[in-house]
Coordinates of C-alpha atoms (C1' of nucleotides) in Angstrom, one line a residue:
Chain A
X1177 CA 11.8 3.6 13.6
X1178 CA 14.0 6.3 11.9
X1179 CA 13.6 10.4 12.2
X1180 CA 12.3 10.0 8.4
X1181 CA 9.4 6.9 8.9
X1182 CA 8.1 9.2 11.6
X1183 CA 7.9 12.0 10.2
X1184 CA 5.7 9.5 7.1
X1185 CA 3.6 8.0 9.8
X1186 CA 2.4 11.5 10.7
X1187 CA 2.4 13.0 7.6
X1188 CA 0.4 9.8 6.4
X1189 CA -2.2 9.9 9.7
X1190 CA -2.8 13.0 9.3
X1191 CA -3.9 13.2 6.0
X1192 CA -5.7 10.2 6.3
X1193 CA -7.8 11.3 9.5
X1194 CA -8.5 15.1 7.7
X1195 CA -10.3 12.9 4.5
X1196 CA -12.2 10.6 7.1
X1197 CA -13.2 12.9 9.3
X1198 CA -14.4 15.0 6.0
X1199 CA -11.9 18.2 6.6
X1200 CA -11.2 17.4 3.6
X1201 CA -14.7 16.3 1.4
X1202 CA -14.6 14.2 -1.5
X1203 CA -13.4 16.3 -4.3
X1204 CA -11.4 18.6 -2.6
X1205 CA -7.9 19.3 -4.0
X1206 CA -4.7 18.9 -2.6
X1207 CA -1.9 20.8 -3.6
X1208 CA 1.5 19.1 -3.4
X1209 CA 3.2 22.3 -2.9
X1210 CA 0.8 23.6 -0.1
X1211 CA 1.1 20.6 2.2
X1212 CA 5.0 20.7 1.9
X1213 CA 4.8 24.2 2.9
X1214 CA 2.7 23.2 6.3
X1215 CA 4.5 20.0 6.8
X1216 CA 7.6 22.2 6.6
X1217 CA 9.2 19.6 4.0
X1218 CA 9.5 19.6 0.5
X1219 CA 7.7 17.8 -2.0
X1220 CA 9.3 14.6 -2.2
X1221 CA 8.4 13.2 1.0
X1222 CA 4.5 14.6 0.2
X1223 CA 4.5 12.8 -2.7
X1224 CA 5.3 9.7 -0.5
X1225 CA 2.3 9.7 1.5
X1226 CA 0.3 10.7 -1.4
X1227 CA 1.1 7.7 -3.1
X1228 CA 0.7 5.4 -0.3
X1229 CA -2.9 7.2 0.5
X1230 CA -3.9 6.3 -3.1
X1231 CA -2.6 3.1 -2.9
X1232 CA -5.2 3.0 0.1
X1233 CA -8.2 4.5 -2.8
X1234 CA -8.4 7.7 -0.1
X1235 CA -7.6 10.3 -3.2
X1236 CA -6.6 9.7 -6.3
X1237 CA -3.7 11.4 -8.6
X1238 CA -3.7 12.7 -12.2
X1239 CA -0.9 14.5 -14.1
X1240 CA -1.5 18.1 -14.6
X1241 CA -4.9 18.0 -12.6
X1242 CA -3.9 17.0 -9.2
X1243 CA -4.6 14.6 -6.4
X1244 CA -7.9 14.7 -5.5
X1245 CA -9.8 13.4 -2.6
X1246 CA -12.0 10.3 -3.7
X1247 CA -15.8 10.0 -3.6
X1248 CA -17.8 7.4 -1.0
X1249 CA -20.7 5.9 -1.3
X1250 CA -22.4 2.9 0.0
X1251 CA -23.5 1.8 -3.5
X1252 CA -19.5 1.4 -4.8
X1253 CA -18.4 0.4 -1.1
X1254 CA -21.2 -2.4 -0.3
X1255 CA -18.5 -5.1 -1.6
X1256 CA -16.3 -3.9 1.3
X1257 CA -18.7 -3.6 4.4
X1258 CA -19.5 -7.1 3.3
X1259 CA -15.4 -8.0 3.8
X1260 CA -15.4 -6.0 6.8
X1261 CA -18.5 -7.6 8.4
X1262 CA -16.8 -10.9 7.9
X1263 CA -13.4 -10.0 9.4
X1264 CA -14.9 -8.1 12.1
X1265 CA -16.5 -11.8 13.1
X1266 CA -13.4 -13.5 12.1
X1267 CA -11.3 -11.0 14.9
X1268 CA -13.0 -12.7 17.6
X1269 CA -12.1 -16.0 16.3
X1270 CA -8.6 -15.9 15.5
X1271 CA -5.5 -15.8 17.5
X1272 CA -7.5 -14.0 20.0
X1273 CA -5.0 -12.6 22.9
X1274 CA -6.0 -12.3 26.8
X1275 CA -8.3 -9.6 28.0
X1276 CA -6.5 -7.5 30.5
X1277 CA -8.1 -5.2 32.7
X1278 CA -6.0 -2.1 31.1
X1279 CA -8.3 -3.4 28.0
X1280 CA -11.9 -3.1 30.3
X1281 CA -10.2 0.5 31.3
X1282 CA -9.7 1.7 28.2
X1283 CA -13.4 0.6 27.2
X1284 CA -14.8 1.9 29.9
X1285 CA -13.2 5.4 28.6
X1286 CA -14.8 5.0 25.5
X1287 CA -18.4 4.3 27.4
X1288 CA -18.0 7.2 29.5
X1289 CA -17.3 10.2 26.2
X1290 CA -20.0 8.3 24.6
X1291 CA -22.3 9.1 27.0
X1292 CA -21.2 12.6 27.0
X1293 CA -21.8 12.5 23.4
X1294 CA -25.6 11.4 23.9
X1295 CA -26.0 14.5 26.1
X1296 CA -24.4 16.7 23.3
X1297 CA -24.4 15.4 19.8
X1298 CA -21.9 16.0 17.9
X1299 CA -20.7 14.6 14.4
X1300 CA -17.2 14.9 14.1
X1301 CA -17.3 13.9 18.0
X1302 CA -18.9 11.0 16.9
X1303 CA -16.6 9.9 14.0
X1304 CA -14.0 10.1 15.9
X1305 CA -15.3 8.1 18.6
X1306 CA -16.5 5.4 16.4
X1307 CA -12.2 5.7 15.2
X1308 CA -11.1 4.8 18.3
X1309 CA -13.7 2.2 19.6
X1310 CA -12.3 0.7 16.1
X1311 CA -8.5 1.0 16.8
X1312 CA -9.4 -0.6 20.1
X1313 CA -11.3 -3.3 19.0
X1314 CA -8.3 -4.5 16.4
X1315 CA -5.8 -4.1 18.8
X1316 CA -7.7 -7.4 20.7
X1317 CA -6.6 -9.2 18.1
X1318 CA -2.7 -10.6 18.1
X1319 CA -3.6 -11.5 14.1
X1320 CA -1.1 -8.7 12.8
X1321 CA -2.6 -9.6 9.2
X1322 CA -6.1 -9.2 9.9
X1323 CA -5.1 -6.1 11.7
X1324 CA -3.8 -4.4 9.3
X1325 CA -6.7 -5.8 6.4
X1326 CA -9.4 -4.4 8.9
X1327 CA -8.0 -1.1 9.3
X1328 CA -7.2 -0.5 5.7
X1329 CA -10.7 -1.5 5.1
X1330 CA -12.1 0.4 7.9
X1331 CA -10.5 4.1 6.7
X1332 CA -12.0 3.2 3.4
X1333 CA -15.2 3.0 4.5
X1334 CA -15.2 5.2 7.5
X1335 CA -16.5 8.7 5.6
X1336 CA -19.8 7.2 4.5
X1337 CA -21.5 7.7 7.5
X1338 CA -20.5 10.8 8.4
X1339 CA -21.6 11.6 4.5
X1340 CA -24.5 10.4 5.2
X1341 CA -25.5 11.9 8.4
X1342 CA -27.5 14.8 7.3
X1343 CA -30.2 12.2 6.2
X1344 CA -29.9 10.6 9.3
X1345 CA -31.2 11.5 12.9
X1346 CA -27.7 12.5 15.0
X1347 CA -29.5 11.6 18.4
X1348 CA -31.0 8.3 17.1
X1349 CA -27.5 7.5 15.6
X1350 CA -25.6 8.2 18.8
X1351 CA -28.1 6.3 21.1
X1352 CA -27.6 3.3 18.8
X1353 CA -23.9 3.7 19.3
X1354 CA -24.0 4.0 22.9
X1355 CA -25.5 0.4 23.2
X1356 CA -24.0 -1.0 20.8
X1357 CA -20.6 -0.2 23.1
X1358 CA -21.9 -1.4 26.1
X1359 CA -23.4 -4.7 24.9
X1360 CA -19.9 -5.0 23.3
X1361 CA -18.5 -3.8 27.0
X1362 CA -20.1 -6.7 28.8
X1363 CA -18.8 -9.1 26.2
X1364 CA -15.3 -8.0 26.8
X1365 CA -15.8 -8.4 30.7
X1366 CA -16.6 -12.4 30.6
X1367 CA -13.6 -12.5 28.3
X1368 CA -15.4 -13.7 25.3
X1369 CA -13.9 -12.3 22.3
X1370 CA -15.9 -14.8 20.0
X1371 CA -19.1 -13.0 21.0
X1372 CA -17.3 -9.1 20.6
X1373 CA -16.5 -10.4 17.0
X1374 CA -20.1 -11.5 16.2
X1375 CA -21.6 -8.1 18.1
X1376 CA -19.4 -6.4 16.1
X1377 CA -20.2 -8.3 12.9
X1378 CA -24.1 -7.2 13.8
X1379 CA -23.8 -3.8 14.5
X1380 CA -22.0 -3.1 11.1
X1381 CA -24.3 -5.0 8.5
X1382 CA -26.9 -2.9 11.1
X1383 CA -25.3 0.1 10.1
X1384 CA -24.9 -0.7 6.4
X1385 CA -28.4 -1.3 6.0
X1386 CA -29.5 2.3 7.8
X1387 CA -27.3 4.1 5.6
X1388 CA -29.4 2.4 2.6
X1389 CA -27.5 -0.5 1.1
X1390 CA -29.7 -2.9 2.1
Chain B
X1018 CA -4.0 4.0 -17.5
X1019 CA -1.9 6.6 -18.6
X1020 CA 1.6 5.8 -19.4
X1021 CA 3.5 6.5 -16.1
X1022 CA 1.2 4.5 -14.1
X1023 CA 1.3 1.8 -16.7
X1024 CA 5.4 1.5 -16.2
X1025 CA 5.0 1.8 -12.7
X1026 CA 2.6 -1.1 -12.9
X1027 CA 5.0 -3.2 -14.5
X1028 CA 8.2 -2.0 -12.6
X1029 CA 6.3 -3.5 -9.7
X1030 CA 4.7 -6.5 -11.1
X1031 CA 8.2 -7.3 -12.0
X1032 CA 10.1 -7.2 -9.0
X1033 CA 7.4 -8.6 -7.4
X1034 CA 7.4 -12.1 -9.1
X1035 CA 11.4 -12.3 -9.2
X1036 CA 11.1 -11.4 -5.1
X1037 CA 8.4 -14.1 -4.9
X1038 CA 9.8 -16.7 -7.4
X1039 CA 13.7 -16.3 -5.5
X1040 CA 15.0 -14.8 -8.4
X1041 CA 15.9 -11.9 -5.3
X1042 CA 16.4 -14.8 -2.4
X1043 CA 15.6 -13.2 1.1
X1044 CA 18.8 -11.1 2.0
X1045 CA 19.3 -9.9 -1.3
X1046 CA 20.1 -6.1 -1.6
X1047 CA 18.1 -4.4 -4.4
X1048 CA 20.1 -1.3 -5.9
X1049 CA 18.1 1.7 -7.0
X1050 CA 20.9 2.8 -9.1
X1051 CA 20.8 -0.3 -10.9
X1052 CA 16.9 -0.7 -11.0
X1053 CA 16.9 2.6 -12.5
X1054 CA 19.0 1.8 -15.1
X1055 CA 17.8 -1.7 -16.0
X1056 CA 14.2 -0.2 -16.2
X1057 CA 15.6 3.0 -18.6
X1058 CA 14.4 5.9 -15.8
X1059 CA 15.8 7.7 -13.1
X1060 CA 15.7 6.7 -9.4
X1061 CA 12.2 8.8 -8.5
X1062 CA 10.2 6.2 -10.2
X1063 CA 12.1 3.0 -8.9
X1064 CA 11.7 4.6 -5.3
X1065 CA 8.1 4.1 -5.7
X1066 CA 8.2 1.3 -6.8
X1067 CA 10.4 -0.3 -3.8
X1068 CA 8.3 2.1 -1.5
X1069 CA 5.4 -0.2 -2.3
X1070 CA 6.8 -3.4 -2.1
X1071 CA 7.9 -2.1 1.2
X1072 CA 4.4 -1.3 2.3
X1073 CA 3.8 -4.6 0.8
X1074 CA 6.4 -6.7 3.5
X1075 CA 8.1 -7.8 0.5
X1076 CA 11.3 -5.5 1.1
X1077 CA 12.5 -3.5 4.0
X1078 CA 14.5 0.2 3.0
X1079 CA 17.5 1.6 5.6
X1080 CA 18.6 4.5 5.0
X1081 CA 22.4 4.1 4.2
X1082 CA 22.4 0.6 4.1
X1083 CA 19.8 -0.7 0.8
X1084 CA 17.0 -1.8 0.2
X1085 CA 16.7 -6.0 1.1
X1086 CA 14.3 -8.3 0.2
X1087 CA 12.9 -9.8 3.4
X1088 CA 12.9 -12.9 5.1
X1089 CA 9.5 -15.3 4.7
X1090 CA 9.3 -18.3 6.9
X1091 CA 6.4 -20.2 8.1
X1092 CA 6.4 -19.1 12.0
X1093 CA 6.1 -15.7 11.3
X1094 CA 3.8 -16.5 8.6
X1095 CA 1.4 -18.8 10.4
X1096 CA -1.0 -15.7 11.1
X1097 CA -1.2 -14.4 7.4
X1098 CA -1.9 -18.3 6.7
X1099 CA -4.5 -18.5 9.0
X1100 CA -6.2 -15.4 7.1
X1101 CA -5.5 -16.7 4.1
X1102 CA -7.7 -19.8 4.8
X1103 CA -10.4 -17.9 5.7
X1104 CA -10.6 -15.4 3.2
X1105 CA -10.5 -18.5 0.4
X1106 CA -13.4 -19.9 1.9
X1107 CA -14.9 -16.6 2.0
X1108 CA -14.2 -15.8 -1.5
X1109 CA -17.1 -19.1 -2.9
X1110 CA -19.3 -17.3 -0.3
X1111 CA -18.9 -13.7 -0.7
X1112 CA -20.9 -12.2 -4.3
X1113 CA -19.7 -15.3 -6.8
X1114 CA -19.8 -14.4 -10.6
X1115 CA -21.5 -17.1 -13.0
X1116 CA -19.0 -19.5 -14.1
X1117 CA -18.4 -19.0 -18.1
X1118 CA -17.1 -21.7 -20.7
X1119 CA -14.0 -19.5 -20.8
X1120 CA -13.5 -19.9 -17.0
X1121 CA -13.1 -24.0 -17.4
X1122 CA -11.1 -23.6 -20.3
X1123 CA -8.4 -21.1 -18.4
X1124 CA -8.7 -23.7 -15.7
X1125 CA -8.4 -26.9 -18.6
X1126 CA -5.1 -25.1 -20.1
X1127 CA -3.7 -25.0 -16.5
X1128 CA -4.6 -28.8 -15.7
X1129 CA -3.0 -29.9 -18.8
X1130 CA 0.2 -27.5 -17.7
X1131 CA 0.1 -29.1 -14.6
X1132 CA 0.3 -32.9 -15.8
X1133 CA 3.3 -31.5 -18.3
X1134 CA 4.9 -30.5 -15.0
X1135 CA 4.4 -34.3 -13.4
X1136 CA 6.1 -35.9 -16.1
X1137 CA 9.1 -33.5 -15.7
X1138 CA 9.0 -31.6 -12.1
X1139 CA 10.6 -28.2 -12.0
X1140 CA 10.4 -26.0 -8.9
X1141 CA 10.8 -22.3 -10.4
X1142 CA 7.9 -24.0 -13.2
X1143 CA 5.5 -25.2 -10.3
X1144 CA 5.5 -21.2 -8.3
X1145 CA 4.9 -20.0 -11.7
X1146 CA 1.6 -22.1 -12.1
X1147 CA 0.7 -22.1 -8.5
X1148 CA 0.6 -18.1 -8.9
X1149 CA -1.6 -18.8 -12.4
X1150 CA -4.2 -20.8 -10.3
X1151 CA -4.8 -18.3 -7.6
X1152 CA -4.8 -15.1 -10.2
X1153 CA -7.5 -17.6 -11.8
X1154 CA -9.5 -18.0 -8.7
X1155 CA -9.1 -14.4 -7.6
X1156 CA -10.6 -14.0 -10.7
X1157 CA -13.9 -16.1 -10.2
X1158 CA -14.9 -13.7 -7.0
X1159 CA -16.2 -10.6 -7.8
X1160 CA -15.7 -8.6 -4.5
X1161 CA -12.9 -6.2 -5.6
X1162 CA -12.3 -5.6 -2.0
X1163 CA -11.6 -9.4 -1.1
X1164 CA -9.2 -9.7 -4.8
X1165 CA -7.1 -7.0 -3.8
X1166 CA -6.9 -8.5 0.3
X1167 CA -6.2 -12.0 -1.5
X1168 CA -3.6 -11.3 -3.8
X1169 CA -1.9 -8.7 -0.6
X1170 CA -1.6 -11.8 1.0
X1171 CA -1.2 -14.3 -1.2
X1172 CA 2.5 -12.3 -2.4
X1173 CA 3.2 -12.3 0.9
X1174 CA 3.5 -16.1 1.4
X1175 CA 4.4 -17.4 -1.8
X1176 CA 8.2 -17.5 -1.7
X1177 CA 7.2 -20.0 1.5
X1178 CA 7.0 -23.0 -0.3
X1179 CA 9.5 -22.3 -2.7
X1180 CA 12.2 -21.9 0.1
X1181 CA 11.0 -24.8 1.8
X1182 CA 11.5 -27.1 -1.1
X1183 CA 14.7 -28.3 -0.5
X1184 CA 13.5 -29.7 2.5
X1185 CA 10.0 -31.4 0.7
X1186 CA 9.8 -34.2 -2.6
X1187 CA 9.4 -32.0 -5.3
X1188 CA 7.6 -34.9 -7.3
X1189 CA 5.3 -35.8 -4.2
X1190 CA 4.2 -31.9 -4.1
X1191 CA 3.6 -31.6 -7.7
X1192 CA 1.3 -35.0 -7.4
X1193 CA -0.6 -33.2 -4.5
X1194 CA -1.0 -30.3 -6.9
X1195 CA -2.1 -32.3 -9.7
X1196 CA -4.7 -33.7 -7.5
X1197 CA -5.7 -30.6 -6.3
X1198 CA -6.5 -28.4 -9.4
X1199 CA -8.2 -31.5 -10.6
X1200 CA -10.7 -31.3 -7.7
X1201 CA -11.4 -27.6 -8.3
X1202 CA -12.0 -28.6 -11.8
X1203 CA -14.4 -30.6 -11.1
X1204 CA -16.3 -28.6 -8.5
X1205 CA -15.8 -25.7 -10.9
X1206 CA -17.8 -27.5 -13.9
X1207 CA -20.5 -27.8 -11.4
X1208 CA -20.6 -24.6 -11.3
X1209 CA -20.3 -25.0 -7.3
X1210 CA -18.0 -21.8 -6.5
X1211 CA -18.8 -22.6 -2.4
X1212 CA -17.6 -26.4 -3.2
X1213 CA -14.2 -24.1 -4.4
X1214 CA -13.6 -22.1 -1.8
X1215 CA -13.7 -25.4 0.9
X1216 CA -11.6 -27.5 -1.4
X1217 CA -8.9 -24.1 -1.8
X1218 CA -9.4 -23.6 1.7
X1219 CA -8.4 -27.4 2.6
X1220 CA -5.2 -27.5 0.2
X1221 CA -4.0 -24.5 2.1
X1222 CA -4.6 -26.0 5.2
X1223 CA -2.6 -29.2 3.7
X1224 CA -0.2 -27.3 2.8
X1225 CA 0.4 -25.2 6.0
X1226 CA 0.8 -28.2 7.6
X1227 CA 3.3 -29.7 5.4
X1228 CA 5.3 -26.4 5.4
X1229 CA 6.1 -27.4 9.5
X1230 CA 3.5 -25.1 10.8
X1231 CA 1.3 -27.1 12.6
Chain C
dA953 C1' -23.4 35.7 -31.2
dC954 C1' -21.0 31.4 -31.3
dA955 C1' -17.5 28.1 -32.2
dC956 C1' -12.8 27.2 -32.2
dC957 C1' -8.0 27.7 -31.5
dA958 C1' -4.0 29.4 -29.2
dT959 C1' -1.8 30.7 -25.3
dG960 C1' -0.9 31.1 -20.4
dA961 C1' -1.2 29.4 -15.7
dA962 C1' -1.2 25.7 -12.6
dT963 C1' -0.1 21.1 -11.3
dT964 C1' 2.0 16.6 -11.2
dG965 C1' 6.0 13.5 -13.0
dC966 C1' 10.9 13.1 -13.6
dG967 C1' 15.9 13.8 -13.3
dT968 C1' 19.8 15.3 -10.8
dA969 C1' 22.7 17.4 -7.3
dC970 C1' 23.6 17.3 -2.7
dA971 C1' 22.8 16.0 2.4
dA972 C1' 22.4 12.2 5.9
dA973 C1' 23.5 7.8 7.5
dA974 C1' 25.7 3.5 7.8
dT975 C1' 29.4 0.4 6.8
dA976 C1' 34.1 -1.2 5.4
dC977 C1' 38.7 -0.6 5.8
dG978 C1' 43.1 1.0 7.0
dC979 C1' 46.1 2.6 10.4
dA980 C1' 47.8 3.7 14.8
dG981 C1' 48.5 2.4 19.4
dA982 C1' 48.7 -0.7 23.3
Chain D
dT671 C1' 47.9 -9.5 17.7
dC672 C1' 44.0 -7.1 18.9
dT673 C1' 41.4 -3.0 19.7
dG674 C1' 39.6 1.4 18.6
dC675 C1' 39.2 5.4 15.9
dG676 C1' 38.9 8.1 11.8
dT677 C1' 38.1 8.4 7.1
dA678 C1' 36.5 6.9 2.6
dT679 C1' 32.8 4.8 0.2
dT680 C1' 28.3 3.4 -0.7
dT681 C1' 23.5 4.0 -0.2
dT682 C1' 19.1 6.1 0.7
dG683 C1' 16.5 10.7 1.8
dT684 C1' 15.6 15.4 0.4
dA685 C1' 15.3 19.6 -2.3
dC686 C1' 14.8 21.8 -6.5
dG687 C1' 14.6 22.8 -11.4
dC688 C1' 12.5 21.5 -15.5
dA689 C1' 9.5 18.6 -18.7
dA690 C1' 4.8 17.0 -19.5
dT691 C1' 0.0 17.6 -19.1
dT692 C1' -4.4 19.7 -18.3
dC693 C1' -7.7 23.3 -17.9
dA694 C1' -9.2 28.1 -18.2
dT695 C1' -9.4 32.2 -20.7
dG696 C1' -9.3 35.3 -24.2
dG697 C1' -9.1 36.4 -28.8
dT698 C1' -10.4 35.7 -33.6
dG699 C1' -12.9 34.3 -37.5
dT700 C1' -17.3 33.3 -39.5

DNA sequence: ACACCATGAATTGCGTACAAAATACGCAGA
DNA sequence: TCTGCGTATTTTGTACGCAATTCATGGTGT
């Protein structure tokens, strides 16, 4: 990995967790010439990760208007929680790799700011929680393909709940997240990765359906 | 579509198919300077163009050294394979379109192309149709999401075969193809898009296999 | 008062010059 | 002859100026 790739792979993480973590809301503008300035690059390599975000339908560019953070809904996006249900199921199934106890530790992280989070909600806590229990989960997988479907499909679907959250009830929401990562915790312990893939499966068409899309 | 997205659009699809149909065998270094002038523009918009096909796995860019197509075998490959499978067999499951009158007749024209190609095999002609018949059967899915996931992947392994062909009867394949599309035709005029998916699902299995990657 | 046009400001797209990096090659020395 | 170093060459990466495009705004005519 060269000085320059890095520097992308931030850039490009960056930008991608401030539009799914809703620092930057659908519709916002991004100015080419602002994030060079706080990058401390010019606007070539900006442009890069641009591109690549729209290539990823996170903004979207126009000449003469600008690049423009993209709207989300569960009405557009239904056709994609259905491929992601599916390839969350299809994880456990294929190529699965050994569950090591750094893997249980790691979980057991994640359980333990969860319940910190039940005691004091908190949405952005929450998203990014949810981020990593789903960077976790695809890193159980040695399937570098699916891997790298999943997560593109995952940031692309990732704001809608956190859209929809002021319709929601925070506590309820969190609650339902704290068991759905311990039933998904006791799957991991008996080392059956089929049955994290079908939990997994569940909990998003569960999700899906709260936010509406029946 | 405005115009500079339209270019770019063809830029791509271009280098794409002559990376995937060996006109750019593995190894082969791709000059911006040259791209630029072939395509009548300056370097900026062939850099985006290569950037893509570098997020795409198609290419790989050093600085100082070039830009080179990569390598595609079948090891490496198995994984994407295995997704492959699974995501044609998902595509007769997930959201099917009706089946149209024009549908069979796209499929008819490339039946009859494919019985031309029997009668006088030619390798380069044969990639070129295989690429027709899965652009036809992205087509028949309506889940954006899985079409733009199939096609990702589907670029990604299609130089396999073609590489491996030295090694395989050329006539013996384009019989199994003949076969093949002839069975989708027929499930097709059914009207059975699940009957589809299996039977796409099956020849890529068949194929895997044949490929040496057990 | 309202509609319409022109003009200016802001933004992305492109072209080009230069910097950074890697390789190829020649030459000197052992 | 072989090894090692330095330099020239080639290539990608970056910065910046300018062209193209869009929208807002104000002015003008009816």
């Amino acid at each position: 990995m060269t000085e320059a790739s890095e520097r992308f792979a931030r850039m490009h993480a960056a930008l991608r967790d401030r539009i799914c973590l809703l620092d930057y809301t659908p519709g916002t503008r991004l100015s080419e010439a602002e994030l060079a300035t706080e990058f401390k690059t010019s606007r070539t390599p900006v442009r890069r990760v641009l591109a690549r975000l729209e290539d990823e339908g996170l903004v979207q560019t126009r000449h003469g208007i600008g690049t423009i953070v993209t709207d989300a809904n569960i009405r557009t996006m239904a056709q994609t929680y259905e491929l992601r249900m599916e390839l969350a199921q299809l994880a456990g199934q294929l190529s699965p790799r050994p569950v090591r106890p750094a893997d249980l530790q790691r979980l057991d992280a994640l359980c333990r700011q969860t319940e910190a989070l039940v005691i004091r909600p908190d949405p952005r806590a929450f998203a990014v929680l949810n981020m990593h229990l789903h960077q976790f989960l695809t890193s159980l997988t040695s399937n570098a393909a699916l891997c790298q479907v999943s997560d593109r499909l995952y940031y692309q679907t990732a704001r809608i709940w956190l859209l929809a959250i002021p319709d929601l009830d925070l506590l309820s929401e969190v609650q339902i997240f704290a068991a759905e990562i311990w039933q998904i915790h006791t799957a991991l312990s008996t080392g059956d990765l089929r049955a994290v893939g079908l939990l997994r499966r569940a909990h998003i068409s569960m999700s899906f359906k709260r936010l509406g899309g029946f």
